[in-house]
Coordinates of C-alpha atoms in Angstrom, one line a residue:
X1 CA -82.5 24.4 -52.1
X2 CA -81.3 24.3 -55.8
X3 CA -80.0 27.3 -57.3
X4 CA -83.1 29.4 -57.8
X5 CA -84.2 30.0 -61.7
X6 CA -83.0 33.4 -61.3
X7 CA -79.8 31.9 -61.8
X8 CA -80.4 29.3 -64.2
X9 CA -80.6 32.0 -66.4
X10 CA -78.9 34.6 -65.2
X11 CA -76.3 34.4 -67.7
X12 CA -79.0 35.0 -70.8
X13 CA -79.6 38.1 -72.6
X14 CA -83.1 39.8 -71.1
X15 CA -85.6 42.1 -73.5
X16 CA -85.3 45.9 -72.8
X17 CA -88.2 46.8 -69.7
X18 CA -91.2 48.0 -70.5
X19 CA -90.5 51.5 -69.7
X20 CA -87.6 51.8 -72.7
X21 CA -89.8 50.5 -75.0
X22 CA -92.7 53.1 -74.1
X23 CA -90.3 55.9 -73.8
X24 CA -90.5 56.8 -77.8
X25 CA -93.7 56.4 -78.1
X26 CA -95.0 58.5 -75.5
X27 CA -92.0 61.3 -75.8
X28 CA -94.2 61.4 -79.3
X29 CA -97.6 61.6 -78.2
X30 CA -96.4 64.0 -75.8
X31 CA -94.6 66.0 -78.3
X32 CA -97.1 66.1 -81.1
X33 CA -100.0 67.3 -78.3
X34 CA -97.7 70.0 -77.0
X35 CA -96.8 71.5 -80.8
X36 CA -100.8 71.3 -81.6
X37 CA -101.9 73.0 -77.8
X38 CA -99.2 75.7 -78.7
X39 CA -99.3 76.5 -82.3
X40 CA -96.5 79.3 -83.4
X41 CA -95.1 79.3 -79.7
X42 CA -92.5 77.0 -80.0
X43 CA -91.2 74.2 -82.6
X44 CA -90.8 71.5 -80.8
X45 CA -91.7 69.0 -83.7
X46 CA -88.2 68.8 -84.5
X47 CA -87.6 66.7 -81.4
X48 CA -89.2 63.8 -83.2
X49 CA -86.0 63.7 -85.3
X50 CA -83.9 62.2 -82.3
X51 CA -86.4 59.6 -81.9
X52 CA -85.6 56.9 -84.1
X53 CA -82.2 57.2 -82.6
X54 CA -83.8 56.4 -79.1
X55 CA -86.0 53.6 -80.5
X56 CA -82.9 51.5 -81.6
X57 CA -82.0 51.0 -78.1
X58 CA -85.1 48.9 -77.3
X59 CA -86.6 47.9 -80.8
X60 CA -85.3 45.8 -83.9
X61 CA -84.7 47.5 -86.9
X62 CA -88.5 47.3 -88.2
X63 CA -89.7 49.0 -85.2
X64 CA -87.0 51.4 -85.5
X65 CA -88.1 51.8 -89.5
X66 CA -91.8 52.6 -88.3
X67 CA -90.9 55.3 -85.8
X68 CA -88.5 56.9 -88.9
X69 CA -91.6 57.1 -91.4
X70 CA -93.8 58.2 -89.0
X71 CA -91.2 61.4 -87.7
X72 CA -90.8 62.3 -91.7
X73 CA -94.7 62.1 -92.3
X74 CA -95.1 64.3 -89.1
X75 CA -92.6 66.7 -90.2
X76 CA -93.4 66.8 -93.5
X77 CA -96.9 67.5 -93.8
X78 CA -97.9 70.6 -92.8
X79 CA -101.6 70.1 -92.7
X80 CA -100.7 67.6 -89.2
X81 CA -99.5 71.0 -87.3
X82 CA -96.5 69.7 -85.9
X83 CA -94.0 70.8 -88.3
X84 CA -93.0 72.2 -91.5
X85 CA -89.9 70.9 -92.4
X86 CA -88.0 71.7 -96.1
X87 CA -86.7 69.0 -98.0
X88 CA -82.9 69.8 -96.9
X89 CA -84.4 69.2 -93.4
X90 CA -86.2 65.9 -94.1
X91 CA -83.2 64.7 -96.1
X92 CA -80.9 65.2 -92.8
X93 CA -84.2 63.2 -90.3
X94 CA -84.2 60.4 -93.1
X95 CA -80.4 60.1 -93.0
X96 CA -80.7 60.1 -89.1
X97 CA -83.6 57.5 -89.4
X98 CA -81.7 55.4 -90.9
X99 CA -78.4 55.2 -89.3
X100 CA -80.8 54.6 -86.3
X101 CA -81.9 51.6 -88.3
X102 CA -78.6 50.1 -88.7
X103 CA -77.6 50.6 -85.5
X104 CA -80.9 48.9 -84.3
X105 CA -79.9 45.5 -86.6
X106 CA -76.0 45.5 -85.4
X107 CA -77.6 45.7 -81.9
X108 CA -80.0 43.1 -82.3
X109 CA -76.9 40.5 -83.8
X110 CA -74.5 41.4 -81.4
X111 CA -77.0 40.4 -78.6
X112 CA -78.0 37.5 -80.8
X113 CA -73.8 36.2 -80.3
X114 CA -74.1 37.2 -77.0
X115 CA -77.1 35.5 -76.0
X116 CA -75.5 32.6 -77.3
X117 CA -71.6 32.6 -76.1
X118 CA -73.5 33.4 -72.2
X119 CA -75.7 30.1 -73.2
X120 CA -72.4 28.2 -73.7
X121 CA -70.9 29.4 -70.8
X122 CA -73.5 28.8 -68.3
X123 CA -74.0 25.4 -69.5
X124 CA -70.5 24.6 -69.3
X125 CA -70.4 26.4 -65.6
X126 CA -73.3 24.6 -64.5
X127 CA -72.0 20.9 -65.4
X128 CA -68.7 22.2 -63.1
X129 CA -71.0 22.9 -60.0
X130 CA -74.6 21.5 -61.2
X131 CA -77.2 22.0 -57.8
X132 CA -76.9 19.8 -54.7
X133 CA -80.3 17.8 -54.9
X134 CA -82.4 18.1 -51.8
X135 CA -81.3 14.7 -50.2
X136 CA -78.0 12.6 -50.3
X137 CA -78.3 9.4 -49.1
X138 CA -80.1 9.3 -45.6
X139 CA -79.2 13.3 -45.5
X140 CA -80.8 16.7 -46.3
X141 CA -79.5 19.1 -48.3
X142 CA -79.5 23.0 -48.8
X143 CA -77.4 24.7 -50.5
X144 CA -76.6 28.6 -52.1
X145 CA -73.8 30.3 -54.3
X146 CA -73.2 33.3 -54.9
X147 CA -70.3 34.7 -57.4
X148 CA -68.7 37.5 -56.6
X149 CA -68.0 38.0 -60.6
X150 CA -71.2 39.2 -62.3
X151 CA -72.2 37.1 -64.8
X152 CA -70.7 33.7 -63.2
X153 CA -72.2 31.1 -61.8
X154 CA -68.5 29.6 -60.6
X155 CA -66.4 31.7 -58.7
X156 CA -63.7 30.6 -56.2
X157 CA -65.7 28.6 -53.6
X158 CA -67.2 25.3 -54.1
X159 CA -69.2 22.5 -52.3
X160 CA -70.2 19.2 -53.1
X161 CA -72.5 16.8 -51.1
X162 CA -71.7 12.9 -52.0
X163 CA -72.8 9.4 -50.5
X164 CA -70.3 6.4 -51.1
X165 CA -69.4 3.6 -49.5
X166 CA -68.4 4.6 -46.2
X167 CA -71.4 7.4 -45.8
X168 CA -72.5 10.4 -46.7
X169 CA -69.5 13.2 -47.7
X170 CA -69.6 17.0 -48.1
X171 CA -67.1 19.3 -48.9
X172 CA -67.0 23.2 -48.8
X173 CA -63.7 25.1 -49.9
X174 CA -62.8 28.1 -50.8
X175 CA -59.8 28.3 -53.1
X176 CA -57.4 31.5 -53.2
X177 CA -58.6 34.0 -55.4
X178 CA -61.9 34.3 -57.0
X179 CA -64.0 34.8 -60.7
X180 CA -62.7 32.7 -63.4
X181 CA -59.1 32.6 -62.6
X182 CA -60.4 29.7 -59.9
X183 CA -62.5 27.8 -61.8
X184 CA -59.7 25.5 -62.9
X185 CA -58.6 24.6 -59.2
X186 CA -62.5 24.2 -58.5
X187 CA -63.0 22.0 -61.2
X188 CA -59.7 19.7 -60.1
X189 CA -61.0 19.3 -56.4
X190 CA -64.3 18.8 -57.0
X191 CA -62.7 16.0 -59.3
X192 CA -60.5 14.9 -56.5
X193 CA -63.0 14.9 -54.2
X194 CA -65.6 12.8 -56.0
X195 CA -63.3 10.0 -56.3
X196 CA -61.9 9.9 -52.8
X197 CA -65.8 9.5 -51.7
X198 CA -65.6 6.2 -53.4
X199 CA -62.0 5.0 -52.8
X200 CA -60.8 6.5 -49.7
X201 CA -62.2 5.0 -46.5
X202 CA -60.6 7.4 -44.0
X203 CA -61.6 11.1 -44.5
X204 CA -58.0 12.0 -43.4
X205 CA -57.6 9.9 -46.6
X206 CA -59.8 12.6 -48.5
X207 CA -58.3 15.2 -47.4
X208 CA -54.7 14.2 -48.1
X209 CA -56.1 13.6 -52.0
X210 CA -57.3 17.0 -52.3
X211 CA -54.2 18.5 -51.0
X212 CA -51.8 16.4 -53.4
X213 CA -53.9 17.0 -55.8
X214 CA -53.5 21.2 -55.5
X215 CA -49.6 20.8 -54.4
X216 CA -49.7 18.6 -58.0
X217 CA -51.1 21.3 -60.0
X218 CA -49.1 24.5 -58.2
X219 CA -46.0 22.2 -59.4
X220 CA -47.3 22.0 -62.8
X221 CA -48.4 25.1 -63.6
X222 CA -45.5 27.2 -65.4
X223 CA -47.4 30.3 -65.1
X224 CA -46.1 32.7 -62.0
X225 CA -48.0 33.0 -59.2
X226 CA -48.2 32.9 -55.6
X227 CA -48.5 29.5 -53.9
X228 CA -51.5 28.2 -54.5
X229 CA -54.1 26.7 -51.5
X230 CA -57.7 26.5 -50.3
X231 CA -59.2 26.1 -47.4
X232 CA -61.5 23.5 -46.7
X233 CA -64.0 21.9 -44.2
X234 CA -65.0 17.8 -45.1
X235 CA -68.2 16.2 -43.5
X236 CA -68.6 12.6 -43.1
X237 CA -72.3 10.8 -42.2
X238 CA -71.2 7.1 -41.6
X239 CA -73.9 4.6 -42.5
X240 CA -75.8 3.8 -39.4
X241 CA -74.5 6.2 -36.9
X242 CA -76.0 9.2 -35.7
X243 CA -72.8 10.9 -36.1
X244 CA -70.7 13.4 -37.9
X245 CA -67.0 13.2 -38.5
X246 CA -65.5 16.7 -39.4
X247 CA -61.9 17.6 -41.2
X248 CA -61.3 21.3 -40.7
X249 CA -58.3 22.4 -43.3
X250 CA -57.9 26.1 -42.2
X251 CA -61.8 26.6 -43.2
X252 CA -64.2 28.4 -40.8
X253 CA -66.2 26.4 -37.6
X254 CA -69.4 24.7 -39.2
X255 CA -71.8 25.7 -37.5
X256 CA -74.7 23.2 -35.2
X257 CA -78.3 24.7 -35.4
X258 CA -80.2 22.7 -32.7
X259 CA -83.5 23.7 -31.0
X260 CA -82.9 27.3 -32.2
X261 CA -79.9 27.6 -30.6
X262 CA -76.0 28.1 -32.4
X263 CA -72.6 27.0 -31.4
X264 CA -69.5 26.4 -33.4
X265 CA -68.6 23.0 -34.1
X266 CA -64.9 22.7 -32.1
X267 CA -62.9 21.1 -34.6
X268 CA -59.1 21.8 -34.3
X269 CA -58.6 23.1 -38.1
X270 CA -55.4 21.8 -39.8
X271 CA -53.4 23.4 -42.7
X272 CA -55.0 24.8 -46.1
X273 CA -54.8 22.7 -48.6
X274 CA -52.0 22.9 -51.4
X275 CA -49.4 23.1 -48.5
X276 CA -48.0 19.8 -49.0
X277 CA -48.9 19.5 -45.2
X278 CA -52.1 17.0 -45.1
X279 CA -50.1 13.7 -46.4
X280 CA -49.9 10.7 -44.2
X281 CA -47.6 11.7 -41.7
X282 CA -49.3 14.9 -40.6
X283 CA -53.3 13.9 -41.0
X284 CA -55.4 17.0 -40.1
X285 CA -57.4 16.2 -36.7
X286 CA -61.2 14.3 -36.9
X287 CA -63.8 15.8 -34.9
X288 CA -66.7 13.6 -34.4
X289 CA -70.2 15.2 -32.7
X290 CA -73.1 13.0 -31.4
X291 CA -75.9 14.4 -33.3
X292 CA -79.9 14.9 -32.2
X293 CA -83.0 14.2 -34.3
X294 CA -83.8 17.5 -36.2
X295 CA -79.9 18.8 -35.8
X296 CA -78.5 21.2 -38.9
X297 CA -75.2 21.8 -39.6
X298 CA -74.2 25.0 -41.7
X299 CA -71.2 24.8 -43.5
X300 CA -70.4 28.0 -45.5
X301 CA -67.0 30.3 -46.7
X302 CA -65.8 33.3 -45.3
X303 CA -67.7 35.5 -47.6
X304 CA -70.3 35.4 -45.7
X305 CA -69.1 36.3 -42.2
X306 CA -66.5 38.7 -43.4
X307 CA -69.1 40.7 -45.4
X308 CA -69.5 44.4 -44.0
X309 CA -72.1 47.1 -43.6
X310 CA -71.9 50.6 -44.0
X311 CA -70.2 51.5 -40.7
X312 CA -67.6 48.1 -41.7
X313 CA -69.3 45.7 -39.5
X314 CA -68.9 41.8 -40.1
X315 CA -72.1 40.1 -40.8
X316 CA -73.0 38.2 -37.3
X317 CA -74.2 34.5 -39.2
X318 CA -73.9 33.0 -35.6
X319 CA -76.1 35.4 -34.1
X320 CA -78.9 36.2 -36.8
X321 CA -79.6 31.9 -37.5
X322 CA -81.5 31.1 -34.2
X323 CA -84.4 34.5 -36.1
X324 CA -84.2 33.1 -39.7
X325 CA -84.6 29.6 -38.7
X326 CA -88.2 30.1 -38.4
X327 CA -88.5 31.2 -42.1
X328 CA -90.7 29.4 -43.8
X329 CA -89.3 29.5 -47.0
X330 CA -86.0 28.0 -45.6
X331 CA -83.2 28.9 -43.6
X332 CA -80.5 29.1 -46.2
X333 CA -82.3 31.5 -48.7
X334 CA -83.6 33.5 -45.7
X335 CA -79.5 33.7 -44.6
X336 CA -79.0 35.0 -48.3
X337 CA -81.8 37.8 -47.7
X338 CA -80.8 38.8 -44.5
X339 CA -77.0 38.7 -46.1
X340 CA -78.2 41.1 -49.1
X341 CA -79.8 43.8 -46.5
X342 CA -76.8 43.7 -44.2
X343 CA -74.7 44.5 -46.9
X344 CA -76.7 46.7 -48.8
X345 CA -76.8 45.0 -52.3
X346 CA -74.8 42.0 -51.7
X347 CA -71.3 41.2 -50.0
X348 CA -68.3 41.4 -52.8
X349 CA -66.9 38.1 -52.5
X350 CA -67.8 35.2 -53.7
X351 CA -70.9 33.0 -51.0
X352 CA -71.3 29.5 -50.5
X353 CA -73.5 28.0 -47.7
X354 CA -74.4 24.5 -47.8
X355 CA -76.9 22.9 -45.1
X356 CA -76.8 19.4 -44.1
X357 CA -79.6 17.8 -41.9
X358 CA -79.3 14.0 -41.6
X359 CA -82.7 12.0 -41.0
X360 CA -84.1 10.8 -38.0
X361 CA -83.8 7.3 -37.7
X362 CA -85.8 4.8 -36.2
X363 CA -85.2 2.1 -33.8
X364 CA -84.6 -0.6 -35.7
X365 CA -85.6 0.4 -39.4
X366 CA -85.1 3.0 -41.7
X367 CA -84.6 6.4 -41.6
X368 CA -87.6 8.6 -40.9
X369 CA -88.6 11.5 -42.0

C-alpha cells in the first residue's frame, strides 16, 4: 500500500470548509430578518459592521469588498429597516470594511508563499522516502508512515524494500530522535543501505555499512549531542529459496502472520547501529526461517507497540493481527485504523510498518501468484 493521497498532499494549503464561508452570509440573513420581525425593539443592524471582519477569514479581498458595500447600503438606507446609521457611523463601518479587506489580500499571499514553500518541502521529503511499490522482485509489499511531526512526511523511522543481486532486501530503522532533526541520518542510511543491496553479498555485510556509516557521521558532526544510533531490523529473500534471513540490530521481533495465527520471529537482536559494534569482528547474528506459501512478515518500529490508551496501555499489535487480517481493504491500513482508535487520535511518535509477503513459487517455474 502506497502512502494514501491524503498524504500526498497533506502538506498543501486546503480552502476554508464550507461552514466558514456560509457563516457571514447567513449571520446576515439572519440578522436583517430579526431587525425587520422586531422593528424599534432592538438595533441589531449594527452587528453587520463586524461582518466584513469575519468574511476575511474565509474569502479573498473581493468577496470581503462585497460583504463591506452591502453592510454600508444596509446601514445606510433607512427605507431597508435594518438600520439608520449617521455618516460619523458609516465613516467608522467603511474604515472597518476596509481594513477587513486588506487583511483579506495579506491573508490570501501569505497562504499563497505558504502553499508554495509546503510544495517544496513535500516534494523534497517525498524523493527522501518515495512509496514502497506493491512488489519487489518475487515479493509483496505493504507499507505505512506516519510522522509524529505534523506537517512531515519524514520523521525519524524509515524503511526501504530493495532487490539486487543476492535477493530481495528490506530494511526498517528507527533512528534516535524524531521530526526534522532525523531526516539527515534517514537520508544517509537509506543511502547506505541502497548501495550495500548491490555490493554487499553478506547481510552481516549490510549491516556493518550502515553502522559505519552513522559511527562516520556522529564523528563528523561538530555539533553537541548525544551519541547518535538507530535501531534496525534487515530482511533478506535469496533468489530461489523459500527463505528469510533476518539481522536484528536492537530493533523489535518482526513479526510471522501465518494461517491467522502470530508469533515473533526469534532472532537474537545485536547492538544499535552507530555503536561502532556491527564491524567484522562482532557481525550481529543471522536468523533464517523456512517460510510457507501465503506467509507475511510485519516489520514495524516501536511506535506502534509502545503507543498508549487512556488508562496507559501498550497497543497489543501481536494480539489484534490474527482480527484485522481479514480486512478487506488490507492488513496494514486496517493495523493503522485499529492503531488511531486505540490511541484516540493517533500515537505521538513517529509509525512505520512495512509488510513483506514473498510469492508462491512453483515447482519448477516461476513464481506464482
Amino acid at each position: 500500500m502506497r502512502r494514501g493521497r491524503e498524504d500526498l498532499g497533506s502538506l498543501h494549503g486546503a480552502p476554508p470548509p464550507r461552514w466558514a464561508r456560509l457563516a457571514p452570509a447567513v449571520a446576515l440573513v439572519v440578522l436583517c430578518f430579526i431587525q425587520w420581525l422586531t422593528p424599534g425593539t432592538a438595533e441589531l443592524g449594527y452587528f453587520l459592521a463586524a461582518l466584513p471582519a469575519v468574511a476575511a477569514f474565509s474569502y479573498g479581498a473581493g468577496g470581503t469588498a462585497a460583504f463591506a458595500v452591502v453592510v454600508l447600503v444596509l446601514l445606510g438606507v433607512p427605507a431597508l429597516g435594518v438600520g439608520h446609521a449617521h455618516s460619523s457611523d458609516l465613516a467608522t463601518v467603511a474604515t472597518v470594511g476596509l481594513l477587513s479587506v486588506v487583511i483579506a489580500l495579506v491573508r490570501r499571499r501569505r497562504d499563497a508563499q505558504l502553499v508554495s514553500v509546503r510544495t517544496v518541502a513535500e516534494a523534497a521529503q517525498m524523493a527522501v522516502l518515495p512509496p514502497v511499490p506493491e512488489r519487489v522482485g518475487t515479493v509483496r509489499c505493504a507499507a505505512l508512515y506516519r510522522a509524529a511531526q505534523r506537517g512531515t512526511l519524514v520523521g525519524g523511522d524509515l524503511y526501504d524494500v530493495r532487490a539486487g543481486p543476492y535477493g530481495v532486501r528490506a530494511v526498517v530503522a528507527d533512528v534516535q530522535g524524531h521530526g526534522l532533526t532525523a531526516v539527515g541520518t534517514v537520508v544517509a542510511l537509506l543511502g547506505a543501505f541502497r548501495e550495500a543491496v548491490l555490493d554487499d553479498p553478506e547481510l552481516t555485510g549490510v549491516a556493518a555499512r550502515l553502522d559505519r556509516r552513522l559511527t562516520e557521521d556522529a564523528e563528523a558532526d561538530s555539533t553537541p549531542r548525544p551519541e547518535l544510533f538507530a535501531t534496525a531490523v534487515l530482511l533478506e529473500f535469496p533468489p530461489g529459496l523459500d527463505l528469510v534471513r533476518i539481522v536484528s540490530c536492537g530493533h523489535p521481533p518482526v513479526l510471522l502472520l501465518r494461517d491467522f495465527e502470530v508469533s515473533e520471529v526469534k532472532a537474537e537482536p545485536g547492538p544499535p547501529l552507530g555503536l561502532g559494534l556491527t564491524g567484522p569482528n562482532l557481525p550481529p547474528p543471522v536468523t533464517e526461517l523456512p517460510l510457507l506459501p501465503g506467509d507475511r512478515l510485519l516489520a514495524h518500529t516501536d511506535g506502534v507497540t509502545e503507543a498508549r490508551d487512556a488508562t496507559g496501555c501498550f497497543y497489543p499489535l501481536a494480539t489484534r493481527l490474527p482480527v484485522l487480517a481479514a480486512d478487506p481493504a488490507g492488513l496494514v491500513p486496517a493495523v493503522w485504523r485499529d492503531l488511531e482508535a486505540f490511541t484516540r487520535g493517533g500515537p505521538g511518535d513517529d509509525v512505520a510498518l512495512l509488510m513483506l509477503s514473498p510469492e508462491r513459487r512453483l515447482p519448477g517455474g516461476p513464481p506464482g501468484p
